[in-house]
Every structure is written in C-alpha cells, then in structure tokens.
DNA sequence: TAAACAGGTTTCATTATTTGAAACTTGGTT
DNA sequence: AACCAAGTTTCAAATAATGAAACCTGTTTA
C-alpha cells in the first residue's frame, strides 16, 4: 500500500493521533475506523499503544478516545522552548496595558496561524483555551502579515494550501486577491483584518521579523466595529512596531539563556 | 537488550521525545546520545522522524532540538477534551473573584500533580506558562488532597513513586509522615500546604470528587505567610467546597455536549 | 430462547521495518 | 597535512508490524 505518511510506524501512529484530535470531541474506535486508511487490527493497535502512552485518553464509560494528558505536559515545554512566547511575554503585557484591547501573539505553523499567547484587556484572561488554537492564514491579520514577509516560493506554497472559505462577505476569496493584499502589506509594513474572519471583528497586525527579515511571528490588536474602525486601529501601529522590534531584539539576544532550572515562584 | 519501553517503535520514539522535554532546554544530538540507551543510528533516526513530524523542532543555527509546535496544537485539544478545565472555568473565575488570591486547578498524572488552570488575582494572567506544569504530589496542597482520596492500593503505589526531596524544612520527608497527613486530610475533607514546597508559600486545597468518591482533581487557594496564615486560609474552605461541588455536578452532567464545532468568538 | 448482529479483540503466518556495527563525511583543531 | 569530534549513511540480520480471518461479548431482533 502507498506511503501513508512517511516516517514509518511512528508517523502512522501520529497520524492517528491527529485524526483523534481533528474530531474535536470524544471519538469511538469505530468512527476512527470508518475514516481511516488502516485496517481494523492495525488501527486498533495504534490506538492501544497511544492510549498506553497517555497520548490518548480512553473513557471506558463511553468507550471513547480523546487526546491525552501527556500532550499537555509536553506542550508546556514546547511552548516554553520552541515559541516566541517566553521572550514576548513582558512586551505583550506592556502592549496590552497600553492599548486596552485584546492582543494576540501568533506564529506560522505549516500554512496555518498558530496562536501562541493572548492578553484580554478586560476580563480575567482565559488564555490556555486560546493558545494552541489554529486559524486560517488568509483571512486573519496575523496570518496575512506573516505570509507577506515570506519569500516568493514559500508564499506560493502556502497560498496553495489555503481553502479560501468565505467566512464573511469580506473574506478574500481567491489566490489573486490574497497576492494583491500581501503586496500592499509589504508596502505598508503592517496589515488589517477587515471583518474577513468574523463580522464585526477587526484588527491591526504587525509582523515580527529578524533583522535579516525572516518571519518570526506576528502581533495584533483586535477590536470590534462597534467600538472603533480601521483608522482608530491604525493609531496603534507605532506601539505595535516598537513592541515587535523589542521582541525581535530580545529573540536575537536570547541565544542561550542561563540554564539552571530556576523554579521561579513555584507554579 | 531489555525491553526499553514496551509499545514497540512508537513507545521508543515517545521516550526520546520525553527525554528531549526533560532537558528543559535546547539539546544537542550528542547530549541525548550520552544518556540514551539507544545506539547512535537508532537515536538519530528517531530524532529525525520526530523532527519531520514537528514533534521536535530543530534549530540549525545551534544544532539543537526542542519539543515541537505540533505538541502545542495537539495539547490545545487535549486540554479542552481530556481535562476538567473547560467545565471548571466559570467556577474558577468566580472563585478567583471571590477570594482575590491565586487559585489553581490540578489533576493527578501518574504520581505527579499536573496543573491544568490558574487564576492570578492581581496581574494580567500568564497562564499557559503554568498550565501543563508538573509538580510533586507529596508536598503540594492539591497533590496531597488528591492522594488522600485514592483507594488504598493506588495510594501505596503513588507513595512508592515519591522522592521525598526536602524542598523546605517543613517538607514531609517520609512515607509514614505522608500517610499520617493523608489520614488527617481524609478526616477533614481538605488539606493545607504548610510551606512544604516553598518557604513563605501556603495554601488550602480541596479535592474534586465524583459523587461516587472518585478523584477528579483538586482546587487550591494560595497565599504567602506575609499576607495571611493557615487559619486565614481556612476561611476559604466553604467557598472551595461549594466550587468543587459545582465542578463535580457539571462534570457529571457534561456527558456528551452538543457537538457542532461552534467557533465561538474566533480565537 | 435462540439466532443474528454490531462492535470490539485476538491469532498467526507473511511481510516490511527497524536495528546497529561499521564505515564514511564534514567541519573544525592541532 | 594529519587529526579529531560530531554527525550521517550503509546494509545484512533481527525484529516488529501487518491484516485476513476467526473469535469474543453484549445487544437487538425473530
């Protein structure tokens, strides 16, 4: 049978893990089987193995599987070591305080936007539920500004992977429309979300680039059409740029930090 | 060579993943090799495969590996589906608002405490960096109250896995001391952390149990000896109990929620 | 009460993948 | 130029994964 994933057995097992996660709800073995390329016993063993390894959790009551707790543990380390979040945190705090609107930090993951951190000006933040979330690149502020500063080939490759689903009447609906928008963003150095993903929701977004111009991530300030407009958001461009610059600087300097596992203030 | 993990190739690969995560910093191939049971080419291929699969991230600059972004994506789903967090969230918010101190939600993972959610009364929360963190069970409030309500066999099994490292002069330093403490906690229905993990840090903790008495998780209110004392914290017991009860109730009712992937308020 | 059934689990000979000693690169030192 | 450490590739042997078929087990239907 054709190469399903590459990367042998491990790749196949992780494919199953993704499949479970993609359901977005507890899923039964049979449901997985129905949409799996693997024969029953093979899938069965993968699910068993993953459950053993706590990468999946099994609910015997309902006979369903969900992604497991081990992932939460591992992701903590991933978030802390493989993302901009730890470097950006203080700057994000400052930005949030200054603008008083919802603020996001995102990175590009494959052809999608991966939200890494968030500050919600008002309510006690409910962050974790947001960090880790993925969104479309072609119709979010952060997505577009990150795309805009990739190199030609990378842009085309990512564009090919976009679905151009029309979330709202303002959603860019073609590769060409997106290319034009990316061109504008490169000119300006920043971009907007003009209710492209959700009606009433608008944002300004600023890329975070290395000094060599490589894309590290993006920042955005989000608001609603009832509270402000694009011109109002544009006022945040200077502070966004400053914040992005600070993050860039810290990210470069952050070569190898001191390594003692200084258990700061104990969870 | 002895069975290293069980669970075949997948188990071995995940063992490597854990090893990288355990370093807590970017790690070189050679460093992994030095403490690995696997021969060089075997380890090499695992690391390659995991990197391919975005379970590890490779920094070509420094030639180091860290846990990968795919884990952050997967953990988002895990947190949302396999933990108490989504059910507990509103109650945690309310508790936090009422007590004005730092509040934690934790679950038991293996023999460790896994922190699932947190509310920090004062500053804009920096949560994700905490959720996913693991801590010792024998010297934290949440750890002890969860242990206390396991059944005999489970308790002994978990006790065996504790290290009894003396974090402070108050840390319980033996299985017997811990058994006695767990007995008291069962009597009272709740427990304290008496500066056992960190000097100056104290907390009250309340288990979250099913109506049948099975341990689901635990809540705690944390403060410092400079701001209050154990008697002061004890005043929070009623509201903690109420909150735990509400979470229990919601968790039971939360059988199968409605399934439409209602994208609430966009990220 | 039995027969059929759906969903899940196990068997076992076949097949494909993993394994690791050794050899080989590559980039940096002496 | 010779050496060395770290990382990478080769390839035959050893092992683990595979999946058709058979088998459970609890539930519904005749």
XYZ file of C-alpha atoms (C1' of nucleotides) in Angstrom:
594
model
C 0.000 0.000 0.000
C 1.134 3.530 -0.822
C 3.168 5.525 1.642
C 0.591 6.830 4.033
C 2.738 9.266 5.927
C 6.376 8.526 5.508
C 8.299 8.241 8.744
C 7.304 4.636 9.228
C 5.423 3.359 12.186
C 5.894 6.474 14.257
C 4.495 8.681 11.524
C 1.479 6.443 11.154
C 0.784 6.487 14.866
C 0.987 10.262 14.943
C -1.378 10.389 12.016
C -3.880 8.509 14.133
C -3.277 10.942 16.969
C -4.013 13.857 14.671
C -7.121 12.131 13.494
C -8.434 11.834 17.023
C -7.586 15.467 17.709
C -9.290 16.519 14.489
C -12.580 15.099 15.663
C -12.681 17.764 18.298
C -14.750 15.539 20.547
C -14.507 12.133 22.187
C -14.456 9.576 19.417
C -15.206 5.870 19.245
C -12.962 3.291 17.699
C -15.496 2.565 15.018
C -15.703 6.191 13.969
C -11.975 6.338 13.557
C -12.006 3.111 11.625
C -14.639 4.403 9.239
C -12.427 7.226 8.063
C -9.069 5.547 8.455
C -6.880 4.059 5.764
C -5.664 1.438 8.205
C -7.225 -1.990 8.546
C -9.035 -2.713 11.744
C -6.368 -4.535 13.744
C -3.680 -2.084 12.730
C -5.695 0.913 13.789
C -6.687 -0.926 16.912
C -3.094 -1.459 17.933
C -2.156 2.153 17.251
C -4.964 3.346 19.438
C -3.930 0.897 22.148
C -0.332 1.980 22.015
C -1.173 5.665 22.074
C -3.509 5.135 24.996
C -0.839 3.206 26.870
C 1.487 6.091 26.271
C -1.038 8.638 27.539
C -1.043 10.341 24.181
C -4.687 9.354 24.062
C -7.097 9.038 26.956
C -9.752 6.336 26.968
C -13.082 6.797 28.669
C -14.299 3.264 29.467
C -17.699 4.612 30.418
C -18.414 5.944 26.961
C -15.826 3.920 25.114
C -14.309 6.999 23.553
C -10.853 8.379 22.958
C -9.576 11.924 23.363
C -6.072 13.407 23.147
C -4.221 12.552 26.339
C -2.721 14.370 29.276
C 0.833 13.612 28.256
C 0.353 16.112 25.484
C -0.415 18.839 27.981
C 2.787 18.112 29.842
C 4.877 18.017 26.695
C 3.287 21.135 25.257
C 4.232 23.104 28.330
C 7.872 22.522 27.470
C 7.272 23.105 23.779
C 5.562 26.395 24.412
C 8.335 27.493 26.697
C 11.214 26.495 24.444
C 10.041 26.499 20.871
C 7.891 29.581 20.684
C 8.305 33.314 20.965
C 6.027 33.380 23.996
C 8.579 33.494 26.808
C 10.546 36.238 25.074
C 7.453 38.181 24.123
C 5.625 37.940 27.411
C 6.722 41.148 29.103
C 6.302 43.107 25.888
C 2.876 41.654 25.357
C 1.934 42.654 28.888
C 3.080 46.191 28.241
C 1.314 46.389 24.912
C -1.884 45.081 26.420
C -1.749 47.616 29.197
C -1.069 50.442 26.769
C -3.799 49.718 24.235
C -6.500 48.259 26.452
C -7.709 45.957 23.699
C -7.294 42.265 23.060
C -3.782 41.449 21.922
C -2.524 38.310 20.186
C 0.825 36.730 19.527
C 0.908 34.194 16.707
C 3.326 32.089 14.721
C 3.071 30.303 11.412
C 2.682 26.547 11.611
C 2.599 24.852 8.250
C 0.174 27.011 6.345
C -1.878 27.934 9.355
C -1.776 30.521 12.080
C -0.971 29.137 15.499
C -1.974 31.408 18.343
C 0.734 31.381 20.975
C -0.347 33.903 23.556
C -3.074 36.405 24.229
C -3.983 39.260 26.515
C -7.572 40.129 27.052
C -7.777 43.647 28.385
C -10.911 43.312 30.446
C -11.839 40.008 31.984
C -9.527 37.676 33.831
C -7.824 36.038 30.900
C -8.870 32.591 29.786
C -5.756 32.101 27.856
C -4.791 28.492 27.609
C -8.008 27.770 25.862
C -6.780 30.045 23.136
C -3.079 29.415 22.928
C -2.596 26.346 20.799
C -5.592 27.190 18.707
C -5.064 27.287 14.984
C -6.720 29.594 12.496
C -6.659 30.297 8.771
C -3.750 32.348 7.437
C -5.523 34.022 4.515
C -8.202 35.844 6.484
C -6.638 36.876 9.762
C -4.477 39.913 10.394
C -1.614 37.979 11.881
C -1.827 35.350 9.145
C -1.596 37.823 6.314
C 1.287 39.865 7.709
C 3.291 36.703 8.285
C 2.616 35.447 4.768
C 3.520 38.812 3.290
C 7.094 38.619 4.507
C 7.899 35.076 3.496
C 9.937 34.639 0.346
C 8.243 34.164 -3.029
C 8.368 30.375 -3.100
C 7.144 29.988 0.446
C 4.262 32.383 -0.217
C 3.097 30.439 -3.238
C 3.401 27.168 -1.409
C 1.308 28.472 1.469
C -1.254 30.096 -0.810
C -1.796 26.746 -2.498
C -2.774 25.286 0.837
C -5.409 27.886 1.665
C -9.030 26.930 1.354
C -10.449 30.409 0.717
C -13.569 29.556 2.586
C -15.810 32.610 2.709
C -16.302 33.258 6.400
C -17.849 36.669 5.812
C -18.666 38.845 2.856
C -15.264 40.495 3.267
C -13.173 37.335 3.189
C -10.595 37.353 0.402
C -11.853 34.650 -1.901
C -9.014 33.945 -4.312
C -5.280 33.496 -4.510
C -5.028 36.652 -6.610
C -6.935 38.774 -4.143
C -4.633 37.484 -1.435
C -1.497 38.162 -3.501
C -2.610 41.755 -4.027
C -3.298 42.166 -0.321
C 0.111 40.733 0.567
C 1.718 43.187 -1.807
C 0.018 46.088 -0.026
C 1.078 44.735 3.338
C 4.708 44.557 2.208
C 4.463 48.207 1.153
C 2.970 49.370 4.432
C 4.786 47.073 6.794
C 1.575 46.082 8.542
C -1.926 44.866 7.779
C -5.554 44.731 8.805
C -8.299 42.231 9.231
C -11.351 43.944 7.754
C -14.033 41.659 9.174
C -12.626 38.905 6.977
C -12.905 36.143 9.510
C -15.812 37.275 11.627
C -18.394 40.011 11.146
C -17.765 42.965 13.413
C -14.246 41.895 14.340
C -11.366 43.970 13.008
C -7.661 44.127 13.818
C -4.280 45.654 13.014
C -1.400 43.239 12.744
C 2.363 43.705 12.711
C 4.912 41.095 11.678
C 7.808 40.219 13.945
C 10.871 39.850 11.740
C 14.509 39.081 12.393
C 16.969 41.784 11.462
C 17.620 39.722 8.331
C 13.912 39.907 7.540
C 12.915 36.350 8.355
C 9.394 35.931 9.786
C 9.324 35.041 13.452
C 5.676 35.687 14.215
C 3.109 38.442 14.425
C 1.272 40.690 16.846
C -2.215 42.063 16.582
C -4.611 44.357 18.343
C -8.218 43.295 17.908
C -11.410 45.256 18.392
C -14.948 45.484 17.105
C -16.607 47.745 14.557
C -18.911 48.936 17.295
C -16.005 50.310 19.308
C -13.665 51.640 16.660
C -12.712 51.462 12.985
C -9.636 50.804 10.882
C -8.410 54.365 11.242
C -8.719 54.036 15.001
C -6.731 50.811 14.987
C -4.088 52.360 12.772
C -3.191 54.600 15.695
C -1.712 51.525 17.353
C 0.793 50.958 14.555
C 3.660 52.823 16.238
C 3.391 50.957 19.519
C 2.925 47.695 17.667
C 6.075 48.367 15.703
C 8.001 49.216 18.852
C 6.780 46.085 20.541
C 7.677 43.920 17.566
C 11.145 45.476 17.482
C 11.686 44.765 21.144
C 10.668 41.173 20.694
C 12.995 40.845 17.719
C 15.863 42.257 19.730
C 15.247 40.008 22.708
C 14.803 36.977 20.492
C 18.189 37.555 18.871
C 19.962 38.092 22.160
C 18.260 35.177 23.747
C 20.861 32.810 22.408
C 21.487 30.521 25.275
C 19.955 31.758 28.480
C 21.264 30.656 31.843
C 20.337 27.080 32.309
C 19.695 26.486 35.965
C 16.133 25.214 36.137
C 15.321 28.052 38.458
C 11.909 27.044 39.730
C 10.751 30.607 39.894
C 7.748 31.180 42.078
C 6.601 27.569 42.150
C 3.636 27.327 39.855
C 18.747 -5.624 25.268
C 15.905 -5.381 27.803
C 12.532 -4.022 26.777
C 13.074 -0.324 26.981
C 9.511 0.884 26.905
C 7.123 -1.668 25.601
C 4.807 -0.384 22.917
C 7.319 -1.045 20.188
C 8.722 1.599 17.953
C 6.165 4.207 18.870
C 6.889 3.846 22.566
C 10.585 4.194 21.964
C 10.132 7.308 19.883
C 7.989 8.884 22.577
C 10.616 8.007 25.120
C 13.046 10.065 23.094
C 10.536 12.894 22.983
C 10.230 12.827 26.759
C 13.964 12.832 27.049
C 14.238 15.991 24.995
C 11.467 17.621 27.029
C 13.166 16.586 30.265
C 16.257 18.557 29.370
C 14.243 21.709 29.729
C 16.489 23.473 27.245
C 17.620 23.109 23.657
C 19.664 19.943 23.482
C 22.244 18.615 21.056
C 22.163 15.204 19.499
C 25.338 14.240 21.314
C 23.882 15.110 24.689
C 20.887 12.934 24.050
C 23.113 10.130 22.866
C 25.212 10.306 26.006
C 22.258 9.493 28.221
C 20.323 7.319 25.842
C 20.062 3.550 25.807
C 19.774 3.593 22.050
C 22.723 3.192 19.726
C 23.711 6.167 17.691
C 21.942 5.472 14.389
C 18.766 4.391 16.114
C 18.560 7.511 18.203
C 19.483 9.530 15.169
C 16.571 8.193 13.192
C 14.104 8.758 15.999
C 15.175 12.331 16.303
C 14.899 12.745 12.539
C 11.456 11.233 12.447
C 10.198 13.298 15.357
C 11.585 16.438 13.797
C 9.933 15.606 10.480
C 6.718 15.185 12.369
C 7.064 18.538 14.145
C 7.106 16.788 17.467
C 10.606 18.180 17.805
C 11.934 21.430 16.435
C 15.495 21.663 15.148
C 17.494 24.854 15.344
C 20.085 24.544 12.572
C 21.900 27.606 13.877
C 22.720 25.993 17.197
C 22.176 22.406 16.138
C 19.761 21.797 18.964
C 16.400 20.155 19.431
C 13.411 21.302 21.448
C 9.848 19.973 21.725
C 7.949 20.990 18.620
C 4.976 23.153 17.751
C 2.777 20.226 16.858
C 2.604 19.497 20.556
C 1.133 22.909 21.246
C -1.594 22.294 18.697
C -2.372 18.841 19.997
C -2.313 19.941 23.621
C -4.931 22.546 22.937
C -7.337 19.777 22.038
C -6.185 17.594 24.906
C -6.679 20.357 27.428
C -10.108 21.076 26.050
C -11.303 17.498 25.931
C -9.410 15.459 28.461
C -9.213 17.763 31.428
C -11.555 19.371 33.911
C -10.563 22.811 32.679
C -13.446 23.622 30.353
C -16.007 22.512 32.909
C -14.256 24.238 35.766
C -13.506 27.503 34.027
C -16.524 29.582 35.043
C -16.345 28.290 38.596
C -12.660 29.044 38.761
C -13.356 32.560 37.567
C -15.955 33.032 40.250
C -13.733 31.566 42.949
C -10.862 33.761 41.898
C -13.001 36.843 42.002
C -14.388 35.942 45.419
C -11.138 35.162 47.198
C -8.769 37.567 45.463
C -5.868 35.171 45.800
C -4.110 32.880 43.367
C -6.246 29.878 42.550
C -5.184 26.579 40.975
C -6.891 23.667 39.310
C -4.889 20.460 39.169
C -5.226 16.820 38.210
C -3.201 13.742 39.006
C -0.986 12.471 36.224
C 0.865 9.325 37.080
C 2.189 10.092 40.517
C 2.573 13.784 39.865
C 0.430 16.852 40.064
C -0.412 18.351 36.703
C -1.545 21.950 36.873
C -4.426 22.472 34.486
C -5.543 26.018 35.052
C -4.815 29.010 37.184
C -6.141 32.411 38.113
C -3.827 35.037 39.377
C -5.846 37.635 41.215
C -3.676 40.619 40.534
C -1.636 40.824 37.376
C -2.788 40.017 33.877
C -2.572 36.257 33.956
C 0.362 34.461 32.416
C -1.409 31.221 32.449
C -0.296 28.957 29.691
C 3.169 29.076 31.084
C 1.771 27.392 34.142
C -0.840 25.039 32.843
C 0.954 21.900 31.802
C 3.488 22.294 34.542
C 4.018 19.312 36.780
C 4.815 19.328 40.457
C 5.401 16.857 43.277
C 2.326 15.247 44.819
C 3.675 14.729 48.348
C 4.372 18.354 49.179
C 1.693 20.412 47.489
C -1.804 21.066 48.759
C -3.518 19.837 45.635
C -1.244 16.801 45.462
C -1.974 15.664 48.987
C -5.747 16.078 48.854
C -5.884 14.083 45.627
C -3.745 11.303 47.057
C -5.827 11.205 50.216
C -8.953 10.167 48.365
C -7.499 7.479 46.152
C -8.076 3.897 47.241
C -5.558 2.078 49.428
C -3.675 0.326 46.656
C -3.424 3.389 44.495
C -2.166 5.438 47.437
C 0.592 2.986 48.211
C 1.567 2.756 44.579
C 1.815 6.528 44.302
C 3.655 6.877 47.596
C 6.290 4.484 46.330
C 6.949 6.808 43.442
C 7.529 9.915 45.544
C 11.048 11.162 46.011
C 10.557 12.930 49.344
C 13.046 15.560 48.390
C 13.251 18.146 51.181
C 12.313 21.397 49.499
C 11.950 23.230 52.792
C 12.268 22.421 56.461
C 8.545 21.671 56.514
C 8.527 19.160 53.670
C 7.154 15.779 54.701
C 10.193 13.547 54.490
C 8.890 10.005 54.697
C 6.138 7.724 53.506
C 4.860 7.411 57.066
C 4.645 11.140 57.601
C 2.737 11.387 54.356
C 0.391 8.518 55.310
C -0.435 10.262 58.575
C -1.083 13.529 56.757
C -3.341 11.802 54.233
C -5.287 10.279 57.092
C -5.897 13.718 58.580
C -6.939 15.070 55.208
C -9.499 12.289 54.805
C -10.919 13.216 58.206
C -11.190 16.905 57.419
C -12.089 16.702 53.790
C -9.434 19.236 52.826
C -5.748 19.967 53.346
C -3.008 22.564 53.590
C 0.391 23.204 52.210
C 2.367 24.438 55.213
C 5.369 25.874 53.369
C 6.235 22.350 52.320
C 7.218 23.150 48.775
C 8.432 26.720 49.057
C 9.240 28.892 52.067
C 6.593 31.517 52.682
C 4.045 29.901 50.375
C 0.960 28.333 51.952
C -2.326 27.076 50.582
C -5.655 25.387 51.300
C -6.671 22.634 48.921
C -9.954 20.865 48.278
C -10.394 17.655 46.312
C -12.893 17.443 43.475
C -14.590 14.064 43.755
C -17.318 12.333 41.797
C -20.475 11.535 43.714
C -19.086 8.017 43.959
C -15.965 9.413 45.587
C -13.514 9.009 42.726
C -10.847 11.701 42.486
C -11.289 14.059 39.563
C -8.859 16.788 40.563
C -8.278 19.462 43.137
C -8.603 23.177 43.767
C -6.413 25.386 45.880
C -6.125 28.928 47.115
C -2.530 30.010 47.573
C -1.096 32.872 49.580
C 2.013 33.865 51.491
C 2.850 33.822 55.173
C 3.359 37.574 54.973
C -0.241 38.133 53.930
C -2.122 35.535 55.944
C -1.818 32.268 57.840
C -3.411 28.824 57.837
C -6.369 29.999 59.911
C -6.940 32.778 57.418
C -6.871 30.350 54.532
C -9.230 28.016 56.334
C -11.896 30.675 55.927
C -11.945 29.795 52.241
C -12.948 26.196 52.894
C -16.697 26.749 52.445
C -16.371 28.507 49.119
C -13.804 25.957 47.975
C -16.185 23.166 48.857
C -19.030 24.859 47.011
C -16.872 25.380 43.988
C -15.677 21.795 43.999
C -19.269 20.608 44.262
C -20.328 22.711 41.326
C -17.498 21.355 39.224
C -18.431 17.815 40.207
C -22.024 18.412 39.233
C -21.153 19.952 35.891
C -18.620 17.236 35.150
C -21.244 14.532 35.679
C -23.841 16.276 33.555
C -21.375 17.050 30.885
C -21.867 13.672 29.289
C -21.948 14.439 25.638
C -22.276 18.117 24.961
C -23.690 19.365 21.707
C -21.213 18.636 19.013
C -21.384 21.378 16.438
C -17.911 22.900 16.346
C -19.391 26.239 17.223
C -16.447 28.549 16.646
C -17.379 30.834 19.443
C -15.766 34.235 19.321
C -12.981 33.487 16.875
C -9.765 32.619 18.647
C -34.966 -18.835 23.844
C -32.312 -18.725 20.147
C -30.360 -16.591 16.264
C -28.379 -12.682 14.140
C -25.670 -8.729 14.632
C -22.530 -4.881 15.607
C -18.587 -3.533 17.787
C -14.540 -4.752 19.508
C -10.404 -8.092 20.229
C -7.066 -11.857 19.236
C -4.388 -15.125 16.226
C -0.603 -16.209 13.333
C 1.896 -16.789 9.072
C 3.635 -13.249 5.951
C 5.888 -9.068 5.049
C 8.082 -4.916 5.833
C 10.540 -2.166 9.049
C 13.681 -1.479 12.392
C 18.211 -2.319 14.024
C 23.223 -1.267 14.890
C 28.243 -2.367 13.791
C 30.963 -0.393 10.848
C 32.265 2.759 7.534
C 32.006 7.286 5.954
C 31.502 12.631 5.791
C 32.104 17.103 7.377
C 33.868 20.875 9.776
C 36.874 22.314 12.993
C 41.736 21.709 15.528
C 46.369 20.755 16.413
C 48.529 17.962 6.279
C 47.099 14.926 9.766
C 43.818 14.515 13.364
C 39.578 14.551 15.802
C 34.807 15.072 17.279
C 30.243 15.144 15.828
C 27.034 13.850 12.796
C 25.318 10.739 8.845
C 24.819 6.669 5.761
C 25.124 1.640 4.531
C 23.423 -2.963 4.533
C 22.653 -7.728 6.102
C 20.454 -9.692 10.223
C 16.902 -9.449 13.627
C 12.664 -7.842 14.926
C 8.380 -5.814 14.819
C 4.359 -4.516 12.113
C 0.770 -6.226 9.244
C -4.073 -7.750 8.118
C -7.254 -11.642 6.652
C -9.736 -14.384 9.214
C -11.536 -16.112 13.266
C -13.252 -15.086 17.634
C -15.452 -12.951 21.561
C -19.288 -10.302 24.014
C -23.060 -7.800 24.844
C -27.344 -6.235 22.444
C -31.109 -6.394 19.360
C -34.327 -8.999 16.586
C -37.227 -13.158 15.232
